[in-house]
Amino acid sequence: MFNWLDVLGLLGLLSICVFLTVMGLLSRRLGYVTHARAYYVLFFLAAGFVSVGIITRFIHFTSELALIEELNNNIEWVLLYNGAPAVGMTLGLVAAWRYWSWLLAERD
């Protein structure tokens, strides 16, 4: 059965992955100009974790495994389905705070 919420969930995670990749590219350019450490790699790592979540959700959406009720009790599946995107977003937040916190700094 086709579920629009699953499709919207995939599109939401895909947009987050694209956003993290664009932030990584912008942060790489900023780091090159300011001679900062290469923390921008965290954005690409975060996009990779979110991509794992996208792939897992796509497999769950398209395969016969989606019909198995015990799948929600499988710890590996739950970590890939929910944990990987959560780790990716946390890494993205840390990298964004590290690179872009100067925008929020108070100036006299």
GROMACS .gro file of N, CA and C in nm:
model
  324
    1MET      N    1   0.083  -0.118   0.000
    1MET     CA    2   0.000   0.000   0.000
    1MET      C    3   0.088   0.125   0.000
    2PHE      N    4   0.054   0.220  -0.082
    2PHE     CA    5   0.131   0.342  -0.099
    2PHE      C    6   0.095   0.441   0.012
    3ASN      N    7   0.197   0.489   0.081
    3ASN     CA    8   0.175   0.581   0.192
    3ASN      C    9   0.248   0.712   0.164
    4TRP      N   10   0.174   0.820   0.155
    4TRP     CA   11   0.234   0.950   0.125
    4TRP      C   12   0.324   1.000   0.236
    5LEU      N   13   0.295   0.960   0.360
    5LEU     CA   14   0.379   1.004   0.471
    5LEU      C   15   0.520   0.946   0.461
    6ASP      N   16   0.532   0.824   0.410
    6ASP     CA   17   0.664   0.766   0.389
    6ASP      C   18   0.742   0.843   0.283
    7VAL      N   19   0.674   0.882   0.178
    7VAL     CA   20   0.739   0.960   0.071
    7VAL      C   21   0.782   1.096   0.124
    8LEU      N   22   0.695   1.161   0.202
    8LEU     CA   23   0.732   1.291   0.259
    8LEU      C   24   0.847   1.278   0.358
    9GLY      N   25   0.851   1.168   0.432
    9GLY     CA   26   0.963   1.144   0.522
    9GLY      C   27   1.094   1.129   0.447
   10LEU      N   28   1.090   1.057   0.334
   10LEU     CA   29   1.209   1.044   0.251
   10LEU      C   30   1.252   1.179   0.193
   11LEU      N   31   1.155   1.257   0.146
   11LEU     CA   32   1.189   1.388   0.089
   11LEU      C   33   1.243   1.483   0.196
   12GLY      N   34   1.190   1.474   0.318
   12GLY     CA   35   1.241   1.558   0.426
   12GLY      C   36   1.386   1.526   0.459
   13LEU      N   37   1.416   1.396   0.471
   13LEU     CA   38   1.554   1.357   0.500
   13LEU      C   39   1.647   1.390   0.383
   14LEU      N   40   1.596   1.377   0.261
   14LEU     CA   41   1.677   1.412   0.144
   14LEU      C   42   1.709   1.562   0.143
   15SER      N   43   1.613   1.645   0.180
   15SER     CA   44   1.640   1.789   0.185
   15SER      C   45   1.740   1.823   0.295
   16ILE      N   46   1.735   1.753   0.407
   16ILE     CA   47   1.833   1.774   0.514
   16ILE      C   48   1.972   1.734   0.466
   17CYS      N   49   1.980   1.624   0.392
   17CYS     CA   50   2.108   1.577   0.339
   17CYS      C   51   2.167   1.679   0.241
   18VAL      N   52   2.084   1.734   0.155
   18VAL     CA   53   2.130   1.836   0.060
   18VAL      C   54   2.175   1.961   0.136
   19PHE      N   55   2.099   2.000   0.237
   19PHE     CA   56   2.135   2.117   0.318
   19PHE      C   57   2.270   2.097   0.386
   20LEU      N   58   2.293   1.980   0.444
   20LEU     CA   59   2.421   1.954   0.510
   20LEU      C   60   2.537   1.955   0.411
   21THR      N   61   2.513   1.905   0.291
   21THR     CA   62   2.617   1.906   0.189
   21THR      C   63   2.650   2.049   0.145
   22VAL      N   64   2.548   2.131   0.126
   22VAL     CA   65   2.570   2.271   0.087
   22VAL      C   66   2.642   2.345   0.200
   23MET      N   67   2.603   2.321   0.323
   23MET     CA   68   2.672   2.385   0.436
   23MET      C   69   2.818   2.340   0.443
   24GLY      N   70   2.844   2.214   0.411
   24GLY     CA   71   2.982   2.166   0.408
   24GLY      C   72   3.064   2.236   0.302
   25LEU      N   73   3.005   2.255   0.186
   25LEU     CA   74   3.076   2.324   0.078
   25LEU      C   75   3.102   2.471   0.113
   26LEU      N   76   3.002   2.538   0.170
   26LEU     CA   77   3.021   2.677   0.211
   26LEU      C   78   3.123   2.688   0.323
   27SER      N   79   3.119   2.596   0.418
   27SER     CA   80   3.213   2.599   0.530
   27SER      C   81   3.355   2.569   0.485
   28ARG      N   82   3.368   2.485   0.384
   28ARG     CA   83   3.501   2.458   0.331
   28ARG      C   84   3.562   2.584   0.271
   29ARG      N   85   3.479   2.660   0.199
   29ARG     CA   86   3.529   2.785   0.141
   29ARG      C   87   3.562   2.887   0.249
   30LEU      N   88   3.477   2.895   0.352
   30LEU     CA   89   3.504   2.987   0.463
   30LEU      C   90   3.630   2.945   0.537
   31GLY      N   91   3.646   2.817   0.561
   31GLY     CA   92   3.765   2.769   0.630
   31GLY      C   93   3.892   2.791   0.550
   32TYR      N   94   3.882   2.784   0.419
   32TYR     CA   95   3.999   2.811   0.334
   32TYR      C   96   4.042   2.956   0.345
   33VAL      N   97   3.944   3.046   0.348
   33VAL     CA   98   3.976   3.189   0.355
   33VAL      C   99   4.028   3.226   0.493
   34THR      N  100   3.968   3.172   0.598
   34THR     CA  101   4.007   3.211   0.734
   34THR      C  102   4.116   3.122   0.792
   35HIS      N  103   4.162   3.024   0.717
   35HIS     CA  104   4.265   2.930   0.761
   35HIS      C  105   4.224   2.856   0.888
   36ALA      N  106   4.097   2.819   0.894
   36ALA     CA  107   4.045   2.746   1.010
   36ALA      C  108   4.071   2.596   0.992
   37ARG      N  109   4.057   2.524   1.100
   37ARG     CA  110   4.071   2.379   1.092
   37ARG      C  111   3.959   2.320   1.008
   38ALA      N  112   3.980   2.200   0.962
   38ALA     CA  113   3.886   2.137   0.867
   38ALA      C  114   3.769   2.072   0.940
   39TYR      N  115   3.695   2.150   1.018
   39TYR     CA  116   3.575   2.098   1.083
   39TYR      C  117   3.460   2.079   0.985
   40TYR      N  118   3.472   2.135   0.867
   40TYR     CA  119   3.365   2.122   0.768
   40TYR      C  120   3.343   1.976   0.728
   41VAL      N  121   3.441   1.892   0.753
   41VAL     CA  122   3.426   1.749   0.722
   41VAL      C  123   3.311   1.689   0.802
   42LEU      N  124   3.281   1.748   0.917
   42LEU     CA  125   3.168   1.700   0.997
   42LEU      C  126   3.036   1.715   0.923
   43PHE      N  127   3.024   1.818   0.839
   43PHE     CA  128   2.902   1.833   0.759
   43PHE      C  129   2.886   1.717   0.661
   44PHE      N  130   2.996   1.679   0.597
   44PHE     CA  131   2.988   1.567   0.502
   44PHE      C  132   2.964   1.435   0.574
   45LEU      N  133   3.023   1.419   0.691
   45LEU     CA  134   2.998   1.300   0.772
   45LEU      C  135   2.853   1.296   0.817
   46ALA      N  136   2.800   1.411   0.855
   46ALA     CA  137   2.659   1.420   0.894
   46ALA      C  138   2.568   1.386   0.777
   47ALA      N  139   2.601   1.435   0.659
   47ALA     CA  140   2.522   1.402   0.540
   47ALA      C  141   2.527   1.252   0.512
   48GLY      N  142   2.640   1.190   0.540
   48GLY     CA  143   2.651   1.045   0.522
   48GLY      C  144   2.561   0.970   0.618
   49PHE      N  145   2.556   1.013   0.744
   49PHE     CA  146   2.467   0.948   0.840
   49PHE      C  147   2.320   0.965   0.801
   50VAL      N  148   2.284   1.083   0.755
   50VAL     CA  149   2.146   1.106   0.711
   50VAL      C  150   2.116   1.021   0.587
   51SER      N  151   2.216   1.004   0.501
   51SER     CA  152   2.198   0.919   0.382
   51SER      C  153   2.172   0.773   0.422
   52VAL      N  154   2.238   0.727   0.527
   52VAL     CA  155   2.211   0.592   0.577
   52VAL      C  156   2.065   0.580   0.620
   53GLY      N  157   2.015   0.683   0.685
   53GLY     CA  158   1.874   0.684   0.723
   53GLY      C  159   1.781   0.685   0.603
   54ILE      N  160   1.819   0.759   0.499
   54ILE     CA  161   1.738   0.762   0.377
   54ILE      C  162   1.734   0.624   0.312
   55ILE      N  163   1.849   0.561   0.301
   55ILE     CA  164   1.855   0.429   0.238
   55ILE      C  165   1.775   0.328   0.319
   56THR      N  166   1.786   0.334   0.451
   56THR     CA  167   1.712   0.242   0.536
   56THR      C  168   1.562   0.264   0.523
   57ARG      N  169   1.519   0.387   0.521
   57ARG     CA  170   1.376   0.416   0.505
   57ARG      C  171   1.326   0.374   0.367
   58PHE      N  172   1.409   0.392   0.265
   58PHE     CA  173   1.369   0.348   0.131
   58PHE      C  174   1.355   0.197   0.124
   59ILE      N  175   1.448   0.126   0.186
   59ILE     CA  176   1.438  -0.021   0.190
   59ILE      C  177   1.312  -0.062   0.265
   60HIS      N  178   1.285   0.004   0.375
   60HIS     CA  179   1.165  -0.028   0.453
   60HIS      C  180   1.038   0.003   0.374
   61PHE      N  181   1.043   0.109   0.295
   61PHE     CA  182   0.926   0.153   0.218
   61PHE      C  183   0.897   0.060   0.100
   62THR      N  184   1.001   0.007   0.037
   62THR     CA  185   0.981  -0.068  -0.087
   62THR      C  186   0.985  -0.219  -0.072
   63SER      N  187   1.030  -0.271   0.039
   63SER     CA  188   1.046  -0.416   0.047
   63SER      C  189   0.935  -0.481   0.128
   64GLU      N  190   0.939  -0.611   0.128
   64GLU     CA  191   0.842  -0.688   0.204
   64GLU      C  192   0.870  -0.682   0.354
   65LEU      N  193   0.988  -0.632   0.392
   65LEU     CA  194   1.021  -0.622   0.533
   65LEU      C  195   0.931  -0.523   0.606
   66ALA      N  196   0.868  -0.434   0.531
   66ALA     CA  197   0.782  -0.333   0.593
   66ALA      C  198   0.660  -0.397   0.658
   67LEU      N  199   0.625  -0.516   0.616
   67LEU     CA  200   0.508  -0.582   0.671
   67LEU      C  201   0.537  -0.657   0.801
   68ILE      N  202   0.663  -0.671   0.835
   68ILE     CA  203   0.698  -0.746   0.955
   68ILE      C  204   0.683  -0.656   1.077
   69GLU      N  205   0.598  -0.697   1.170
   69GLU     CA  206   0.573  -0.617   1.290
   69GLU      C  207   0.690  -0.616   1.386
   70GLU      N  208   0.770  -0.723   1.389
   70GLU     CA  209   0.880  -0.734   1.484
   70GLU      C  210   0.999  -0.645   1.446
   71LEU      N  211   0.992  -0.582   1.331
   71LEU     CA  212   1.103  -0.500   1.285
   71LEU      C  213   1.128  -0.382   1.379
   72ASN      N  214   1.024  -0.331   1.442
   72ASN     CA  215   1.040  -0.219   1.534
   72ASN      C  216   1.109  -0.260   1.663
   73ASN      N  217   1.114  -0.389   1.692
   73ASN     CA  218   1.182  -0.437   1.812
   73ASN      C  219   1.327  -0.475   1.785
   74ASN      N  220   1.370  -0.468   1.660
   74ASN     CA  221   1.507  -0.502   1.623
   74ASN      C  222   1.595  -0.379   1.645
   75ILE      N  223   1.692  -0.389   1.736
   75ILE     CA  224   1.772  -0.272   1.776
   75ILE      C  225   1.858  -0.220   1.661
   76GLU      N  226   1.910  -0.309   1.577
   76GLU     CA  227   1.992  -0.263   1.464
   76GLU      C  228   1.908  -0.182   1.366
   77TRP      N  229   1.787  -0.230   1.341
   77TRP     CA  230   1.700  -0.159   1.247
   77TRP      C  231   1.660  -0.022   1.301
   78VAL      N  232   1.628  -0.016   1.429
   78VAL     CA  233   1.590   0.111   1.489
   78VAL      C  234   1.707   0.209   1.488
   79LEU      N  235   1.828   0.161   1.513
   79LEU     CA  236   1.945   0.249   1.509
   79LEU      C  237   1.972   0.301   1.369
   80LEU      N  238   1.951   0.219   1.268
   80LEU     CA  239   1.971   0.266   1.130
   80LEU      C  240   1.857   0.357   1.086
   81TYR      N  241   1.735   0.326   1.127
   81TYR     CA  242   1.617   0.399   1.082
   81TYR      C  243   1.605   0.536   1.149
   82ASN      N  244   1.627   0.541   1.280
   82ASN     CA  245   1.612   0.666   1.355
   82ASN      C  246   1.744   0.721   1.409
   83GLY      N  247   1.835   0.632   1.447
   83GLY     CA  248   1.958   0.675   1.512
   83GLY      C  249   2.056   0.742   1.418
   84ALA      N  250   2.072   0.688   1.297
   84ALA     CA  251   2.167   0.746   1.202
   84ALA      C  252   2.130   0.890   1.164
   85PRO      N  253   2.003   0.920   1.132
   85PRO     CA  254   1.971   1.061   1.105
   85PRO      C  255   1.987   1.150   1.228
   86ALA      N  256   1.961   1.097   1.346
   86ALA     CA  257   1.979   1.177   1.468
   86ALA      C  258   2.126   1.210   1.491
   87VAL      N  259   2.214   1.112   1.469
   87VAL     CA  260   2.358   1.137   1.483
   87VAL      C  261   2.403   1.237   1.377
   88GLY      N  262   2.352   1.223   1.256
   88GLY     CA  263   2.388   1.316   1.149
   88GLY      C  264   2.346   1.458   1.181
   89MET      N  265   2.226   1.477   1.233
   89MET     CA  266   2.181   1.611   1.266
   89MET      C  267   2.260   1.669   1.382
   90THR      N  268   2.298   1.584   1.478
   90THR     CA  269   2.380   1.632   1.590
   90THR      C  270   2.518   1.676   1.541
   91LEU      N  271   2.579   1.597   1.454
   91LEU     CA  272   2.709   1.636   1.398
   91LEU      C  273   2.698   1.765   1.317
   92GLY      N  274   2.590   1.778   1.242
   92GLY     CA  275   2.569   1.900   1.165
   92GLY      C  276   2.553   2.021   1.255
   93LEU      N  277   2.484   2.005   1.367
   93LEU     CA  278   2.466   2.114   1.461
   93LEU      C  279   2.600   2.154   1.524
   94VAL      N  280   2.681   2.056   1.561
   94VAL     CA  281   2.812   2.085   1.619
   94VAL      C  282   2.900   2.157   1.518
   95ALA      N  283   2.901   2.110   1.395
   95ALA     CA  284   2.983   2.175   1.293
   95ALA      C  285   2.934   2.316   1.262
   96ALA      N  286   2.803   2.335   1.256
   96ALA     CA  287   2.748   2.468   1.230
   96ALA      C  288   2.782   2.563   1.344
   97TRP      N  289   2.773   2.515   1.466
   97TRP     CA  290   2.807   2.601   1.578
   97TRP      C  291   2.954   2.638   1.575
   98ARG      N  292   3.038   2.543   1.540
   98ARG     CA  293   3.183   2.566   1.538
   98ARG      C  294   3.221   2.667   1.429
   99TYR      N  295   3.162   2.653   1.311
   99TYR     CA  296   3.202   2.739   1.199
   99TYR      C  297   3.128   2.872   1.196
  100TRP      N  298   3.001   2.871   1.230
  100TRP     CA  299   2.919   2.988   1.204
  100TRP      C  300   2.876   3.063   1.329
  101SER      N  301   2.933   3.031   1.445
  101SER     CA  302   2.892   3.100   1.568
  101SER      C  303   2.937   3.246   1.570
  102TRP      N  304   3.033   3.282   1.490
  102TRP     CA  305   3.079   3.421   1.485
  102TRP      C  306   2.968   3.514   1.436
  103LEU      N  307   2.870   3.460   1.364
  103LEU     CA  308   2.759   3.544   1.319
  103LEU      C  309   2.672   3.590   1.435
  104LEU      N  310   2.668   3.511   1.543
  104LEU     CA  311   2.585   3.543   1.658
  104LEU      C  312   2.661   3.618   1.767
  105ALA      N  313   2.790   3.634   1.749
  105ALA     CA  314   2.870   3.701   1.852
  105ALA      C  315   2.834   3.848   1.860
  106GLU      N  316   2.832   3.896   1.982
  106GLU     CA  317   2.798   4.037   2.004
  106GLU      C  318   2.918   4.124   1.974
  107ARG      N  319   2.896   4.228   1.901
  107ARG     CA  320   3.001   4.322   1.866
  107ARG      C  321   2.977   4.455   1.936
  108ASP      N  322   3.083   4.518   1.982
  108ASP     CA  323   3.069   4.650   2.047
  108ASP      C  324   3.079   4.762   1.948
   0.00000   0.00000   0.00000
